[in-house]
Coordinates of C-alpha atoms in Angstrom, one line a residue:
X1 CA 33.9 19.7 18.9
X2 CA 32.2 23.0 17.6
X3 CA 29.2 23.9 19.9
X4 CA 26.9 24.3 16.9
X5 CA 27.9 21.2 15.2
X6 CA 27.4 19.2 18.5
X7 CA 23.9 20.8 18.8
X8 CA 23.0 19.9 15.3
X9 CA 24.0 16.3 15.8
X10 CA 22.0 16.0 18.9
X11 CA 19.0 17.5 17.1
X12 CA 19.5 15.2 14.1
X13 CA 19.3 12.0 16.2
X14 CA 16.3 13.1 18.1
X15 CA 12.7 13.1 17.0
X16 CA 10.0 15.5 18.2
X17 CA 9.4 13.3 21.2
X18 CA 12.9 13.2 22.2
X19 CA 13.3 9.6 21.4
X20 CA 16.4 8.3 19.5
X21 CA 15.9 7.6 15.9
X22 CA 19.2 6.2 14.9
X23 CA 18.8 4.6 11.3
X24 CA 20.5 4.7 8.0
X25 CA 18.8 5.4 4.7
X26 CA 19.8 3.8 1.4
X27 CA 18.3 3.8 -2.1
X28 CA 18.2 0.4 -3.7
X29 CA 17.6 -0.8 -7.2
X30 CA 16.1 -4.3 -6.9
X31 CA 16.1 -4.6 -10.7
X32 CA 15.8 -2.5 -13.8
X33 CA 12.1 -1.9 -13.0
X34 CA 12.1 -1.5 -9.2
X35 CA 13.7 1.3 -7.1
X36 CA 13.2 1.9 -3.4
X37 CA 14.4 3.2 -0.1
X38 CA 15.7 1.0 2.8
X39 CA 15.8 2.3 6.3
X40 CA 17.7 0.3 8.8
X41 CA 17.9 1.0 12.7
X42 CA 21.4 1.2 13.8
X43 CA 22.9 -1.0 16.5
X44 CA 20.3 -3.8 15.7
X45 CA 21.6 -7.1 14.7
X46 CA 19.4 -8.7 12.1
X47 CA 16.4 -6.5 12.6
X48 CA 12.9 -7.5 11.3
X49 CA 12.1 -6.0 7.9
X50 CA 8.7 -4.6 6.7
X51 CA 8.2 -4.2 3.0
X52 CA 5.6 -1.5 2.1
X53 CA 3.6 -1.9 -1.1
X54 CA 1.7 1.0 -2.4
X55 CA -1.8 1.6 -3.7
X56 CA -3.5 1.8 -7.0
X57 CA -2.2 4.0 -9.9
X58 CA 1.2 5.6 -10.4
X59 CA 2.0 5.7 -6.8
X60 CA 5.6 6.2 -5.6
X61 CA 7.4 4.8 -2.7
X62 CA 6.2 7.7 -0.4
X63 CA 2.5 7.0 -1.2
X64 CA 2.3 10.1 -3.6
X65 CA 1.0 10.6 -7.1
X66 CA -0.3 13.6 -9.0
X67 CA -2.7 15.7 -7.0
X68 CA -2.0 13.5 -4.1
X69 CA 1.1 14.6 -2.1
X70 CA 0.7 13.3 1.4
X71 CA 4.0 11.3 2.1
X72 CA 1.8 8.9 4.1
X73 CA 4.0 5.8 3.4
X74 CA 7.3 7.6 3.9
X75 CA 6.0 8.7 7.4
X76 CA 4.9 5.1 8.1
X77 CA 8.3 3.8 7.1
X78 CA 10.1 6.4 9.2
X79 CA 8.0 5.8 12.3
X80 CA 8.4 1.9 12.1
X81 CA 12.1 2.3 11.7
X82 CA 12.3 4.7 14.6
X83 CA 10.8 1.8 16.6
X84 CA 13.5 -0.6 15.6
X85 CA 12.0 -2.1 12.4
X86 CA 13.9 -2.0 9.1
X87 CA 11.6 -0.9 6.2
X88 CA 11.8 -1.0 2.5
X89 CA 9.3 1.0 0.2
X90 CA 9.5 1.1 -3.4
X91 CA 8.0 2.9 -6.6
X92 CA 5.7 0.9 -8.7
X93 CA 7.2 0.2 -12.0
X94 CA 5.0 2.7 -13.8
X95 CA 6.5 5.6 -11.8
X96 CA 9.9 4.8 -13.2
X97 CA 8.5 4.3 -16.8
X98 CA 6.7 7.8 -16.5
X99 CA 9.9 9.5 -15.4
X100 CA 11.7 7.9 -18.3
X101 CA 8.9 8.6 -20.7
X102 CA 8.8 4.9 -21.7
X103 CA 5.5 3.6 -20.5
X104 CA 4.7 0.0 -21.2
X105 CA 0.9 -0.1 -22.3
X106 CA 0.7 -3.8 -21.5
X107 CA 1.4 -3.8 -17.8
X108 CA -0.7 -6.4 -16.0
X109 CA -1.7 -6.8 -12.4
X110 CA 0.4 -9.9 -12.4
X111 CA 3.5 -7.7 -13.2
X112 CA 3.0 -6.0 -9.8
X113 CA 2.8 -9.3 -8.1
X114 CA 6.1 -10.2 -9.8
X115 CA 7.6 -7.1 -8.6
X116 CA 6.6 -7.7 -4.9
X117 CA 8.0 -11.2 -5.1
X118 CA 11.2 -9.9 -6.6
X119 CA 11.5 -7.5 -3.6
X120 CA 10.9 -10.3 -1.1
X121 CA 13.5 -12.6 -2.8
X122 CA 16.0 -9.9 -2.9
X123 CA 15.9 -9.3 0.8
X124 CA 15.6 -13.0 1.7
X125 CA 18.8 -13.7 -0.4
X126 CA 20.6 -10.9 1.3
X127 CA 19.8 -12.7 4.6
X128 CA 20.3 -9.5 6.8
X129 CA 16.9 -9.6 8.5
X130 CA 15.5 -12.0 11.1
X131 CA 11.9 -11.9 9.6
X132 CA 10.2 -10.2 6.8
X133 CA 6.7 -8.7 6.9
X134 CA 4.7 -7.4 4.1
X135 CA 2.5 -4.3 4.5
X136 CA 0.2 -3.6 1.6
X137 CA -1.8 -0.4 1.4
X138 CA -5.1 -0.3 -0.8
X139 CA -4.5 -2.2 -3.9
X140 CA -1.1 -3.1 -2.4
X141 CA -3.0 -5.3 0.1
X142 CA -4.0 -7.8 -2.5
X143 CA -0.7 -7.7 -4.3
X144 CA 1.1 -8.1 -0.9
X145 CA -0.9 -11.2 0.3
X146 CA -0.3 -12.8 -3.1
X147 CA 3.4 -12.2 -2.9
X148 CA 3.6 -13.0 0.9
X149 CA 2.3 -16.4 0.5
X150 CA 5.0 -19.2 1.4
X151 CA 7.6 -16.3 1.4
X152 CA 7.0 -13.9 4.1
X153 CA 6.7 -14.3 7.9
X154 CA 3.7 -12.0 8.3
X155 CA 1.2 -9.9 6.3
X156 CA -0.4 -6.6 7.3
X157 CA -3.4 -5.2 5.2
X158 CA -4.0 -1.5 5.3
X159 CA -7.3 -0.4 3.8
X160 CA -7.5 -3.4 1.6
X161 CA -10.7 -4.7 0.1
X162 CA -12.3 -8.0 0.7
X163 CA -13.9 -8.4 -2.8
X164 CA -12.5 -8.8 -6.3
X165 CA -12.2 -5.3 -8.1
X166 CA -15.2 -5.9 -10.4
X167 CA -17.5 -6.3 -7.3
X168 CA -15.9 -3.2 -5.7
X169 CA -16.6 -1.1 -8.7
X170 CA -20.1 -2.3 -9.2
X171 CA -20.8 -1.5 -5.4
X172 CA -19.3 1.9 -5.8
X173 CA -21.1 2.6 -9.0
X174 CA -24.4 1.6 -7.4
X175 CA -23.8 4.0 -4.5
X176 CA -23.3 6.9 -7.0
X177 CA -25.9 6.0 -9.7
X178 CA -28.0 2.9 -9.4
X179 CA -29.1 3.2 -13.1
X180 CA -25.5 2.2 -14.2
X181 CA -25.4 -1.1 -12.2
X182 CA -26.9 -3.3 -15.0
X183 CA -24.6 -2.0 -17.8
X184 CA -21.5 -2.1 -15.6
X185 CA -22.3 -5.8 -14.5
X186 CA -22.8 -6.7 -18.1
X187 CA -19.4 -5.1 -19.1
X188 CA -17.7 -7.1 -16.3
X189 CA -19.3 -10.3 -17.2
X190 CA -17.7 -10.0 -20.7
X191 CA -14.3 -9.4 -19.2
X192 CA -14.8 -12.3 -16.9
X193 CA -15.2 -14.4 -20.0
X194 CA -11.9 -13.0 -21.4
X195 CA -13.7 -10.8 -24.0
X196 CA -12.9 -7.1 -24.4
X197 CA -16.2 -5.0 -24.8
X198 CA -17.2 -1.7 -26.1
X199 CA -20.6 -2.0 -24.4
X200 CA -20.3 0.0 -21.2
X201 CA -21.6 3.3 -19.8
X202 CA -19.7 6.2 -21.3
X203 CA -19.6 7.8 -17.9
X204 CA -17.1 5.0 -16.9
X205 CA -14.8 5.4 -19.8
X206 CA -11.7 5.7 -17.5
X207 CA -12.5 2.3 -16.1
X208 CA -13.4 0.6 -19.4
X209 CA -11.2 2.1 -21.8
X210 CA -9.8 -0.4 -24.3
X211 CA -6.2 -0.1 -23.0
X212 CA -7.4 -0.5 -19.4
X213 CA -9.6 -3.5 -19.9
X214 CA -6.8 -6.2 -20.0
X215 CA -5.4 -4.9 -16.7
X216 CA -8.9 -5.1 -15.0
X217 CA -9.4 -8.5 -16.6
X218 CA -6.3 -9.7 -14.9
X219 CA -7.0 -8.0 -11.6
X220 CA -10.5 -9.2 -11.2
X221 CA -9.6 -12.8 -11.2
X222 CA -8.2 -12.5 -7.7
X223 CA -10.5 -12.9 -4.5
X224 CA -8.8 -11.3 -1.5
X225 CA -10.9 -13.4 1.0
X226 CA -9.9 -16.6 -0.7
X227 CA -6.1 -15.6 -0.8
X228 CA -6.1 -14.2 2.8
X229 CA -7.6 -17.6 4.0
X230 CA -4.6 -19.4 2.6
X231 CA -1.8 -17.5 4.3
X232 CA -0.2 -19.6 6.9
X233 CA 1.3 -16.7 8.9
X234 CA 0.4 -14.0 11.4
X235 CA -2.0 -11.5 9.7
X236 CA -3.2 -8.1 10.8
X237 CA -6.1 -6.2 9.2
X238 CA -6.3 -2.4 9.6
X239 CA -8.9 0.1 8.6
X240 CA -9.9 3.5 9.6
X241 CA -13.5 4.6 10.3
X242 CA -13.0 7.8 8.0
X243 CA -11.7 5.9 5.0
X244 CA -13.6 7.3 2.0
X245 CA -12.5 4.5 -0.4
X246 CA -12.6 1.3 1.7
X247 CA -15.2 0.7 4.4
X248 CA -14.6 -0.9 7.7
X249 CA -16.9 -3.8 6.6
X250 CA -14.3 -4.8 3.9
X251 CA -11.7 -5.1 6.8
X252 CA -14.3 -7.2 8.9
X253 CA -14.8 -9.4 6.0
X254 CA -11.0 -10.1 5.6
X255 CA -10.8 -10.7 9.2
X256 CA -13.6 -13.3 9.0
X257 CA -12.0 -15.0 6.1
X258 CA -8.7 -15.6 7.9
X259 CA -8.6 -17.6 11.2
X260 CA -5.0 -16.3 11.9
X261 CA -6.1 -12.5 11.3
X262 CA -6.2 -9.8 13.9
X263 CA -8.5 -6.8 13.2
X264 CA -7.7 -3.2 14.2
X265 CA -10.3 -0.4 13.4
X266 CA -9.0 3.0 14.1
X267 CA -11.3 5.8 14.9
X268 CA -11.2 8.8 12.6
X269 CA -8.3 7.4 10.5
X270 CA -8.8 8.0 6.6
X271 CA -7.3 6.1 3.6
X272 CA -4.1 8.0 3.6
X273 CA -3.5 7.1 7.2
X274 CA -4.4 10.6 8.7
X275 CA -6.7 11.3 11.6
X276 CA -9.7 13.5 10.4
X277 CA -11.8 15.2 13.0
X278 CA -13.9 17.1 10.5
X279 CA -16.1 16.5 7.4
X280 CA -15.7 14.8 4.2
X281 CA -14.2 18.1 2.6
X282 CA -11.4 18.0 5.2
X283 CA -10.8 14.4 4.5
X284 CA -10.5 14.9 0.8
X285 CA -8.3 17.8 1.0
X286 CA -5.9 15.9 3.3
X287 CA -4.8 13.6 0.5
X288 CA -2.7 16.5 -0.6
X289 CA -1.7 17.9 2.8
X290 CA 1.8 16.4 3.5
X291 CA 2.2 18.4 6.8
X292 CA -0.2 16.0 8.5
X293 CA 1.2 13.4 10.7
X294 CA -0.1 9.9 10.3
X295 CA -2.0 8.0 13.0
X296 CA 0.1 7.2 16.1
X297 CA -2.3 4.4 16.9
X298 CA -1.4 2.9 13.4
X299 CA 2.2 2.9 13.9
X300 CA 2.0 1.5 17.4
X301 CA -0.4 -1.2 16.3
X302 CA 1.9 -2.3 13.5
X303 CA 5.1 -2.1 15.3
X304 CA 3.7 -4.3 18.2
X305 CA 2.3 -6.8 15.8
X306 CA 5.7 -7.2 14.1
X307 CA 7.9 -7.0 17.1
X308 CA 5.8 -9.1 19.5

């Protein structure tokens, strides 16, 4: 064999640590709405599979959206597969719609649950995997625990909140401007009763726009603590101390709600799974810095949880 070809093949099958990373990659269309990427370790008969569900907004399979290009979920998938775990990560349905310029203005939170269940069912029917675990990041934590119930073998929450979304938003608004709490709470009370409202702080137009309210109304009916308590499977809750969006207290509350849950708090890890040694400016900038590696403690913690 040509010397340079041999050298290329050796380098291709080695990662930076000199460990073998033999796995295959395949793009799969679950249905007309959902596309994703499957990574499967070679020479492993019926490996365990981890399905990764993305965060809020038009987030793609790699964990990216406009002005936030970090590839965090792609790195997570590749790291887990290099440790012998098959992974599937997929674009939220809105991503495909944006690319095709055919956006459904009536997407609901329940649609994302339906999509996650479709993914689980696809791989259960394929019967190529010994166990199926769900990893939900951010909003994907709530979607994942709802989809995982009675279907998956284990569930992992990454930076998931412990409160319904209305309570999360009210808490965040209060931290920014306490004078908006009363009006924000009143607006959510209207949505809780199934009524759209035009009475809300104009500073919160992006949250309470008329076209967004039905989605929020659907989303806020779910209580993560109640749902995680109902999961009859191994559960792992993970959060980082440098997460600007979800505090460690949220992870602790999820842990307390589930007798089956283990909790791992990772020092200096932020919301997009990077280790941040500096200040909030470095933290914020990192969301768009794809050159950063994700936390090694994170990948070790998750892989040990799944494999053991």
